[in-house]
Amino acid sequence: MGFGANLVFVYIFAPVLAILILYFILTGNRFVGKAIVSMIAGAIFLSLLSLFIQWVTAPKILKKEDYYGTYHVKRNLFPGEQTDWQYNTYTFEIKSNDSIYFKVLRANKVSKIYRGKIETITPYRSARLKLYMDFPTHHILDSDPTIYRNAWGFYLVFYSPKYNNVFFEKD
């Protein structure tokens, strides 16, 4: 839980609970006993609810196998003519033999393929993608991608000197 929840627990919940327990011990009032049980049950419920929400919304932990597949330009972030053109022009595929094939399309036909190898590094829990492209390479693939994760998936952002950021999502 966050810092605010800890403050509420230490300065409000725990003192009120301690006072109610002392009052219950001294008086034996059943209503106070039920209030104590309700407070403890509510705190447990809220803690479990918080853990469940964190588990559901936690970013996906990526493994090397998660990167294998075909990628297209993500059109829903910045819709428009330029994005549609990029979607119809660029695609790439990462295969299980750790190779990457970046395809440039013209009229729905492959006009050029740039090849390379991939590697994943794990400086954190989630694997990061590292590219080793054969020369010459395409300007989109000049640098390694930035990976943005959420609970349901991820997308890759490549920096291009011509287009700035190009967003790719897995099919």
PDB file of C-alpha atoms in Angstrom:
ATOM      1  CA  MET A   1       0.000   0.000   0.000  1.00  0.00           C
ATOM      2  CA  GLY A   2       1.040   3.568  -0.425  1.00  0.00           C
ATOM      3  CA  PHE A   3       2.446   6.081   1.990  1.00  0.00           C
ATOM      4  CA  GLY A   4      -0.976   7.662   2.637  1.00  0.00           C
ATOM      5  CA  ALA A   5      -2.489   4.322   3.622  1.00  0.00           C
ATOM      6  CA  ASN A   6       0.340   3.784   6.103  1.00  0.00           C
ATOM      7  CA  LEU A   7      -0.304   7.194   7.659  1.00  0.00           C
ATOM      8  CA  VAL A   8      -4.010   6.424   8.023  1.00  0.00           C
ATOM      9  CA  PHE A   9      -3.200   3.080   9.613  1.00  0.00           C
ATOM     10  CA  VAL A  10      -0.630   4.438  12.084  1.00  0.00           C
ATOM     11  CA  TYR A  11      -2.333   7.689  13.100  1.00  0.00           C
ATOM     12  CA  ILE A  12      -6.042   6.865  12.784  1.00  0.00           C
ATOM     13  CA  PHE A  13      -6.874   3.171  12.475  1.00  0.00           C
ATOM     14  CA  ALA A  14      -4.461   1.711  15.069  1.00  0.00           C
ATOM     15  CA  PRO A  15      -5.183   4.287  17.817  1.00  0.00           C
ATOM     16  CA  VAL A  16      -8.966   4.043  17.342  1.00  0.00           C
ATOM     17  CA  LEU A  17      -8.737   0.248  17.373  1.00  0.00           C
ATOM     18  CA  ALA A  18      -6.593   0.300  20.539  1.00  0.00           C
ATOM     19  CA  ILE A  19      -9.055   2.624  22.289  1.00  0.00           C
ATOM     20  CA  LEU A  20     -12.005   0.434  21.264  1.00  0.00           C
ATOM     21  CA  ILE A  21     -10.240  -2.727  22.488  1.00  0.00           C
ATOM     22  CA  LEU A  22      -9.519  -1.096  25.859  1.00  0.00           C
ATOM     23  CA  TYR A  23     -13.119   0.120  26.101  1.00  0.00           C
ATOM     24  CA  PHE A  24     -14.390  -3.378  25.226  1.00  0.00           C
ATOM     25  CA  ILE A  25     -12.141  -4.995  27.869  1.00  0.00           C
ATOM     26  CA  LEU A  26     -13.313  -2.558  30.531  1.00  0.00           C
ATOM     27  CA  THR A  27     -17.039  -2.562  29.700  1.00  0.00           C
ATOM     28  CA  GLY A  28     -17.718  -5.772  27.776  1.00  0.00           C
ATOM     29  CA  ASN A  29     -20.075  -3.856  25.467  1.00  0.00           C
ATOM     30  CA  ARG A  30     -21.121  -6.225  22.623  1.00  0.00           C
ATOM     31  CA  PHE A  31     -21.637  -3.384  20.144  1.00  0.00           C
ATOM     32  CA  VAL A  32     -18.024  -2.272  20.618  1.00  0.00           C
ATOM     33  CA  GLY A  33     -16.880  -5.881  20.112  1.00  0.00           C
ATOM     34  CA  LYS A  34     -18.778  -6.038  16.827  1.00  0.00           C
ATOM     35  CA  ALA A  35     -17.271  -2.692  15.801  1.00  0.00           C
ATOM     36  CA  ILE A  36     -13.759  -4.041  16.490  1.00  0.00           C
ATOM     37  CA  VAL A  37     -14.383  -7.193  14.448  1.00  0.00           C
ATOM     38  CA  SER A  38     -15.904  -5.093  11.638  1.00  0.00           C
ATOM     39  CA  MET A  39     -12.910  -2.737  11.582  1.00  0.00           C
ATOM     40  CA  ILE A  40     -10.430  -5.617  11.422  1.00  0.00           C
ATOM     41  CA  ALA A  41     -12.465  -7.417   8.729  1.00  0.00           C
ATOM     42  CA  GLY A  42     -12.728  -4.178   6.734  1.00  0.00           C
ATOM     43  CA  ALA A  43      -8.976  -3.592   6.965  1.00  0.00           C
ATOM     44  CA  ILE A  44      -8.271  -7.148   5.807  1.00  0.00           C
ATOM     45  CA  PHE A  45     -10.774  -6.783   2.940  1.00  0.00           C
ATOM     46  CA  LEU A  46      -9.256  -3.474   1.799  1.00  0.00           C
ATOM     47  CA  SER A  47      -5.740  -4.932   1.957  1.00  0.00           C
ATOM     48  CA  LEU A  48      -6.755  -7.959  -0.113  1.00  0.00           C
ATOM     49  CA  LEU A  49      -8.617  -5.729  -2.579  1.00  0.00           C
ATOM     50  CA  SER A  50      -5.521  -3.538  -2.935  1.00  0.00           C
ATOM     51  CA  LEU A  51      -3.312  -6.582  -3.572  1.00  0.00           C
ATOM     52  CA  PHE A  52      -5.777  -7.906  -6.173  1.00  0.00           C
ATOM     53  CA  ILE A  53      -5.939  -4.563  -8.005  1.00  0.00           C
ATOM     54  CA  GLN A  54      -2.140  -4.332  -8.027  1.00  0.00           C
ATOM     55  CA  TRP A  55      -1.921  -7.873  -9.411  1.00  0.00           C
ATOM     56  CA  VAL A  56      -4.487  -7.187 -12.164  1.00  0.00           C
ATOM     57  CA  THR A  57      -2.991  -3.855 -13.259  1.00  0.00           C
ATOM     58  CA  ALA A  58       0.713  -4.727 -12.919  1.00  0.00           C
ATOM     59  CA  PRO A  59       2.716  -4.375 -16.151  1.00  0.00           C
ATOM     60  CA  LYS A  60       3.372  -7.593 -17.996  1.00  0.00           C
ATOM     61  CA  ILE A  61       6.741  -9.188 -17.222  1.00  0.00           C
ATOM     62  CA  LEU A  62       8.314  -9.882 -20.612  1.00  0.00           C
ATOM     63  CA  LYS A  63      10.404 -12.898 -21.517  1.00  0.00           C
ATOM     64  CA  LYS A  64      12.378 -13.440 -24.701  1.00  0.00           C
ATOM     65  CA  GLU A  65       9.588 -15.609 -26.130  1.00  0.00           C
ATOM     66  CA  ASP A  66       7.107 -12.733 -25.793  1.00  0.00           C
ATOM     67  CA  TYR A  67       8.967 -10.785 -28.482  1.00  0.00           C
ATOM     68  CA  TYR A  68       8.612 -13.479 -31.153  1.00  0.00           C
ATOM     69  CA  GLY A  69       5.991 -12.532 -33.728  1.00  0.00           C
ATOM     70  CA  THR A  70       4.982 -10.009 -36.377  1.00  0.00           C
ATOM     71  CA  TYR A  71       4.780  -6.281 -35.656  1.00  0.00           C
ATOM     72  CA  HIS A  72       2.972  -3.425 -37.392  1.00  0.00           C
ATOM     73  CA  VAL A  73       2.848   0.311 -36.760  1.00  0.00           C
ATOM     74  CA  LYS A  74       0.442   1.111 -33.929  1.00  0.00           C
ATOM     75  CA  ARG A  75      -2.166   3.329 -35.563  1.00  0.00           C
ATOM     76  CA  ASN A  76      -4.397   4.231 -32.622  1.00  0.00           C
ATOM     77  CA  LEU A  77      -1.885   6.460 -30.789  1.00  0.00           C
ATOM     78  CA  PHE A  78      -1.515   9.116 -33.498  1.00  0.00           C
ATOM     79  CA  PRO A  79      -4.101   8.421 -36.206  1.00  0.00           C
ATOM     80  CA  GLY A  80      -3.772  10.136 -39.561  1.00  0.00           C
ATOM     81  CA  GLU A  81      -2.356   9.882 -43.068  1.00  0.00           C
ATOM     82  CA  GLN A  82       1.280   9.604 -41.948  1.00  0.00           C
ATOM     83  CA  THR A  83       0.483   6.763 -39.551  1.00  0.00           C
ATOM     84  CA  ASP A  84      -1.573   4.940 -42.174  1.00  0.00           C
ATOM     85  CA  TRP A  85       1.285   5.295 -44.665  1.00  0.00           C
ATOM     86  CA  GLN A  86       3.790   3.960 -42.103  1.00  0.00           C
ATOM     87  CA  TYR A  87       1.419   1.090 -41.273  1.00  0.00           C
ATOM     88  CA  ASN A  88       1.223   0.114 -44.942  1.00  0.00           C
ATOM     89  CA  THR A  89       4.978   0.588 -45.515  1.00  0.00           C
ATOM     90  CA  TYR A  90       6.807  -0.918 -42.508  1.00  0.00           C
ATOM     91  CA  THR A  91       6.501  -4.224 -40.728  1.00  0.00           C
ATOM     92  CA  PHE A  92       8.934  -6.558 -39.050  1.00  0.00           C
ATOM     93  CA  GLU A  93       9.068 -10.058 -37.727  1.00  0.00           C
ATOM     94  CA  ILE A  94      11.096 -11.555 -34.898  1.00  0.00           C
ATOM     95  CA  LYS A  95      11.534 -15.306 -35.237  1.00  0.00           C
ATOM     96  CA  SER A  96      12.370 -17.940 -32.644  1.00  0.00           C
ATOM     97  CA  ASN A  97      15.896 -18.319 -34.058  1.00  0.00           C
ATOM     98  CA  ASP A  98      16.523 -14.762 -32.733  1.00  0.00           C
ATOM     99  CA  SER A  99      16.491 -13.156 -36.157  1.00  0.00           C
ATOM    100  CA  ILE A 100      14.665  -9.980 -37.132  1.00  0.00           C
ATOM    101  CA  TYR A 101      13.396  -9.189 -40.614  1.00  0.00           C
ATOM    102  CA  PHE A 102      12.382  -5.563 -41.170  1.00  0.00           C
ATOM    103  CA  LYS A 103      10.330  -5.254 -44.348  1.00  0.00           C
ATOM    104  CA  VAL A 104       9.703  -2.155 -46.434  1.00  0.00           C
ATOM    105  CA  LEU A 105       6.557  -2.574 -48.526  1.00  0.00           C
ATOM    106  CA  ARG A 106       5.516  -0.835 -51.736  1.00  0.00           C
ATOM    107  CA  ALA A 107       2.011  -1.555 -53.085  1.00  0.00           C
ATOM    108  CA  ASN A 108       1.654  -4.430 -50.579  1.00  0.00           C
ATOM    109  CA  LYS A 109       4.785  -6.138 -51.943  1.00  0.00           C
ATOM    110  CA  VAL A 110       8.083  -6.445 -50.109  1.00  0.00           C
ATOM    111  CA  SER A 111      10.588  -4.102 -51.751  1.00  0.00           C
ATOM    112  CA  LYS A 112      13.459  -4.390 -49.249  1.00  0.00           C
ATOM    113  CA  ILE A 113      14.284  -6.606 -46.268  1.00  0.00           C
ATOM    114  CA  TYR A 114      16.745  -5.585 -43.546  1.00  0.00           C
ATOM    115  CA  ARG A 115      18.086  -8.486 -41.506  1.00  0.00           C
ATOM    116  CA  GLY A 116      19.595  -8.721 -38.087  1.00  0.00           C
ATOM    117  CA  LYS A 117      19.748 -10.599 -34.810  1.00  0.00           C
ATOM    118  CA  ILE A 118      18.087  -9.888 -31.485  1.00  0.00           C
ATOM    119  CA  GLU A 119      19.121 -10.452 -27.941  1.00  0.00           C
ATOM    120  CA  THR A 120      17.314  -9.825 -24.709  1.00  0.00           C
ATOM    121  CA  ILE A 121      19.004  -8.395 -21.679  1.00  0.00           C
ATOM    122  CA  THR A 122      17.478  -8.476 -18.223  1.00  0.00           C
ATOM    123  CA  PRO A 123      18.803  -5.646 -16.095  1.00  0.00           C
ATOM    124  CA  TYR A 124      15.350  -5.656 -14.482  1.00  0.00           C
ATOM    125  CA  ARG A 125      12.650  -8.323 -14.068  1.00  0.00           C
ATOM    126  CA  SER A 126      11.337  -7.776 -17.585  1.00  0.00           C
ATOM    127  CA  ALA A 127      13.529  -8.576 -20.598  1.00  0.00           C
ATOM    128  CA  ARG A 128      14.696  -5.685 -22.803  1.00  0.00           C
ATOM    129  CA  LEU A 129      15.225  -6.006 -26.540  1.00  0.00           C
ATOM    130  CA  LYS A 130      18.641  -5.386 -28.115  1.00  0.00           C
ATOM    131  CA  LEU A 131      19.102  -5.308 -31.909  1.00  0.00           C
ATOM    132  CA  TYR A 132      22.177  -6.193 -33.953  1.00  0.00           C
ATOM    133  CA  MET A 133      21.327  -5.240 -37.539  1.00  0.00           C
ATOM    134  CA  ASP A 134      23.360  -6.148 -40.613  1.00  0.00           C
ATOM    135  CA  PHE A 135      24.683  -3.160 -42.568  1.00  0.00           C
ATOM    136  CA  PRO A 136      23.254  -1.221 -44.279  1.00  0.00           C
ATOM    137  CA  THR A 137      20.313  -0.803 -41.945  1.00  0.00           C
ATOM    138  CA  HIS A 138      17.122   1.218 -42.008  1.00  0.00           C
ATOM    139  CA  HIS A 139      16.991   4.531 -40.106  1.00  0.00           C
ATOM    140  CA  ILE A 140      14.147   3.260 -37.884  1.00  0.00           C
ATOM    141  CA  LEU A 141      16.434   0.503 -36.607  1.00  0.00           C
ATOM    142  CA  ASP A 142      19.420   2.726 -35.790  1.00  0.00           C
ATOM    143  CA  SER A 143      18.792   2.374 -32.058  1.00  0.00           C
ATOM    144  CA  ASP A 144      17.257  -0.165 -29.719  1.00  0.00           C
ATOM    145  CA  PRO A 145      13.545   0.247 -29.005  1.00  0.00           C
ATOM    146  CA  THR A 146      11.980   1.548 -25.839  1.00  0.00           C
ATOM    147  CA  ILE A 147       9.446  -0.921 -24.471  1.00  0.00           C
ATOM    148  CA  TYR A 148       6.187   0.302 -22.958  1.00  0.00           C
ATOM    149  CA  ARG A 149       4.288  -2.330 -20.984  1.00  0.00           C
ATOM    150  CA  ASN A 150       0.843  -2.513 -19.463  1.00  0.00           C
ATOM    151  CA  ALA A 151      -1.186  -5.315 -17.907  1.00  0.00           C
ATOM    152  CA  TRP A 152      -2.390  -6.655 -21.251  1.00  0.00           C
ATOM    153  CA  GLY A 153       0.667  -6.347 -23.451  1.00  0.00           C
ATOM    154  CA  PHE A 154       3.390  -4.062 -24.698  1.00  0.00           C
ATOM    155  CA  TYR A 155       4.523  -1.983 -27.650  1.00  0.00           C
ATOM    156  CA  LEU A 156       7.901  -0.932 -28.993  1.00  0.00           C
ATOM    157  CA  VAL A 157       8.968   2.622 -29.788  1.00  0.00           C
ATOM    158  CA  PHE A 158      11.830   3.184 -32.209  1.00  0.00           C
ATOM    159  CA  TYR A 159      13.412   6.600 -32.655  1.00  0.00           C
ATOM    160  CA  SER A 160      13.847   7.620 -36.280  1.00  0.00           C
ATOM    161  CA  PRO A 161      15.699  10.775 -37.370  1.00  0.00           C
ATOM    162  CA  LYS A 162      13.140  11.185 -40.182  1.00  0.00           C
ATOM    163  CA  TYR A 163       9.864  10.333 -38.408  1.00  0.00           C
ATOM    164  CA  ASN A 164      10.793  10.866 -34.752  1.00  0.00           C
ATOM    165  CA  ASN A 165       9.083   8.112 -32.717  1.00  0.00           C
ATOM    166  CA  VAL A 166       7.600   5.131 -34.552  1.00  0.00           C
ATOM    167  CA  PHE A 167       5.319   2.877 -32.499  1.00  0.00           C
ATOM    168  CA  PHE A 168       5.047  -0.846 -33.262  1.00  0.00           C
ATOM    169  CA  GLU A 169       2.657  -3.357 -31.725  1.00  0.00           C
ATOM    170  CA  LYS A 170       2.607  -7.108 -31.988  1.00  0.00           C
ATOM    171  CA  ASP A 171      -0.124  -8.670 -34.130  1.00  0.00           C
TER     172      ASP A 171
END
